[in-house]
């Protein structure tokens, strides 16, 4: 197994396990407070069998309550004598074998763990409790995930602080694609902000602001000026086109050369600059990546080894750090890689470093988390387009968001991101999600009438069908990307 894949997998499982444990723990906490019986509390799913389980004898002892014993079934011994087997009435805690989630089986609640109820409600059942208590039990998981995300972001800022490069300090400017140039941008422009917001750093927020802006302020040739925009650019179009709408200008300077690669074979060194590829001028890493991408498309379309080898063979114009220039011919590897690490923007500009005290980190973390949530909610409108549906990702996409090397800052930041997204997705008014249950409870609070159990059961099946369909589409997209169809 590839080490990078293994590290990503471990991070993914650890993060999801933590989030599921605390999400279901939110439901469990309020259930216990209000005296609702929880039959099972499982991390991961356990169809047919489980890896581990135990009952809450320890919880009852902790609370100084004697365990209640009831006859649950009749067993016969070898002589045919009947015996009543007694077990503890309480919660079964367990670990399943399918690491894709978890559940909290609450007695008397119609959800993914149970769609059938006995005829007479019992005092310890969910459906017997006042509506406000049931509402708190339902929102408990979402509340925990949301607060957890804000807490993690706060602790990340407290521990590692913030490090970013302000767009106004990117003195070599940005590089734009043809669509952007048609709107009035020019390579080398330094973006400052829009009619609604000043840019802090280059990232997805900058793209979002550009897509909604009617005016962009920038510096061109040392002078401040503005470019008018329509205010309704499609964010997905801006990101998916190659080259993308705008990227920071990064000169095509080599940071390091990997051993036993095509670059090492032509004696490239740190500090060398690629100035041309097959006779075409190269000004930035964006130019180089785009040129290689076009060659890759041609190689993919060719059927013979000879044709493939022909287009993998390239001629580079190289300017050495000494000032000398040369042309060198080499063959890209089977994955169309040269074998160099490009110079990072962090090597060009001095980053802004911000440190937070313990109490300062909480308002900063809350602002950061709310900004992440705001951006995610704003982008949801694209999900209902054809391109948006294609951009959906399943477990593979989520797993790939984690770094290939273990980095605690990245791990916790990614966990916080998934936690806040999990909270939002669960609160959507879709039957089978917490938000769907909440809608029925709010209906009951307003009308003072409970929806019929038949309505709840039917809506549960419909919601589970919708979620299953979305899961299939998202994971099918992952497979299609993996085999190169998308």
Tab-separated table of C-alpha atoms in Angstrom, residues 16 19-27 45 100-104 109 111-112 135 137-146 373 376-377 380 417-442 460 463-464 467 470-471:
chain	number	residue	atom	x	y	z
A	16	UNK	CA	-14.739	10.761	10.765
A	19	UNK	CA	-16.978	13.533	14.404
A	20	UNK	CA	-19.491	10.667	14.441
A	21	UNK	CA	-18.725	9.877	18.084
A	22	UNK	CA	-19.365	13.470	19.166
A	23	UNK	CA	-22.343	13.996	16.842
A	24	UNK	CA	-24.141	10.920	18.137
A	25	UNK	CA	-22.921	11.855	21.607
A	26	UNK	CA	-24.954	15.061	21.317
A	27	UNK	CA	-28.143	13.047	20.732
A	45	UNK	CA	-22.142	0.386	11.244
A	100	UNK	CA	-18.681	4.913	7.231
A	101	UNK	CA	-20.500	6.558	10.135
A	102	UNK	CA	-22.317	5.463	13.264
A	103	UNK	CA	-25.680	5.716	14.998
A	104	UNK	CA	-27.557	6.285	18.249
A	109	UNK	CA	-38.006	7.394	17.532
A	111	UNK	CA	-35.129	7.070	12.189
A	112	UNK	CA	-32.625	5.063	10.127
A	135	UNK	CA	-36.275	19.103	19.656
A	137	UNK	CA	-32.454	15.665	21.408
A	138	UNK	CA	-32.663	16.087	17.621
A	139	UNK	CA	-30.475	19.209	17.381
A	140	UNK	CA	-27.974	17.859	19.918
A	141	UNK	CA	-25.733	16.294	17.266
A	142	UNK	CA	-25.713	19.352	15.013
A	143	UNK	CA	-25.059	21.630	17.993
A	144	UNK	CA	-22.053	19.540	19.094
A	145	UNK	CA	-20.566	19.462	15.571
A	146	UNK	CA	-20.984	23.213	15.122
A	373	UNK	CA	-19.809	28.125	6.707
A	376	UNK	CA	-20.041	26.781	1.801
A	377	UNK	CA	-23.698	27.813	1.979
A	380	UNK	CA	-24.575	25.307	-2.597
A	417	UNK	CA	-14.065	21.872	8.227
A	418	UNK	CA	-15.772	18.475	8.023
A	419	UNK	CA	-17.460	19.088	11.394
A	420	UNK	CA	-19.006	22.376	10.323
A	421	UNK	CA	-20.107	20.878	6.987
A	422	UNK	CA	-21.573	17.840	8.789
A	423	UNK	CA	-23.515	20.188	11.064
A	424	UNK	CA	-24.925	22.161	8.150
A	425	UNK	CA	-25.776	19.134	6.005
A	426	UNK	CA	-27.584	17.468	8.926
A	427	UNK	CA	-29.737	20.516	9.573
A	428	UNK	CA	-31.072	20.587	5.990
A	429	UNK	CA	-34.851	19.928	5.938
A	430	UNK	CA	-34.502	16.504	4.305
A	431	UNK	CA	-36.411	13.584	5.850
A	432	UNK	CA	-34.028	11.115	7.548
A	433	UNK	CA	-31.661	13.957	8.461
A	434	UNK	CA	-31.849	15.838	11.750
A	435	UNK	CA	-33.275	18.814	9.871
A	436	UNK	CA	-36.153	16.695	8.583
A	437	UNK	CA	-37.032	15.573	12.115
A	438	UNK	CA	-36.768	19.174	13.275
A	439	UNK	CA	-39.277	20.357	10.651
A	440	UNK	CA	-41.872	17.867	11.900
A	441	UNK	CA	-41.260	18.932	15.501
A	442	UNK	CA	-41.610	22.633	14.611
A	460	UNK	CA	-38.148	8.478	6.481
A	463	UNK	CA	-35.321	10.741	2.846
A	464	UNK	CA	-33.195	7.608	3.070
A	467	UNK	CA	-29.493	10.279	0.742
A	470	UNK	CA	-26.694	11.319	-3.414
A	471	UNK	CA	-24.142	8.922	-1.904
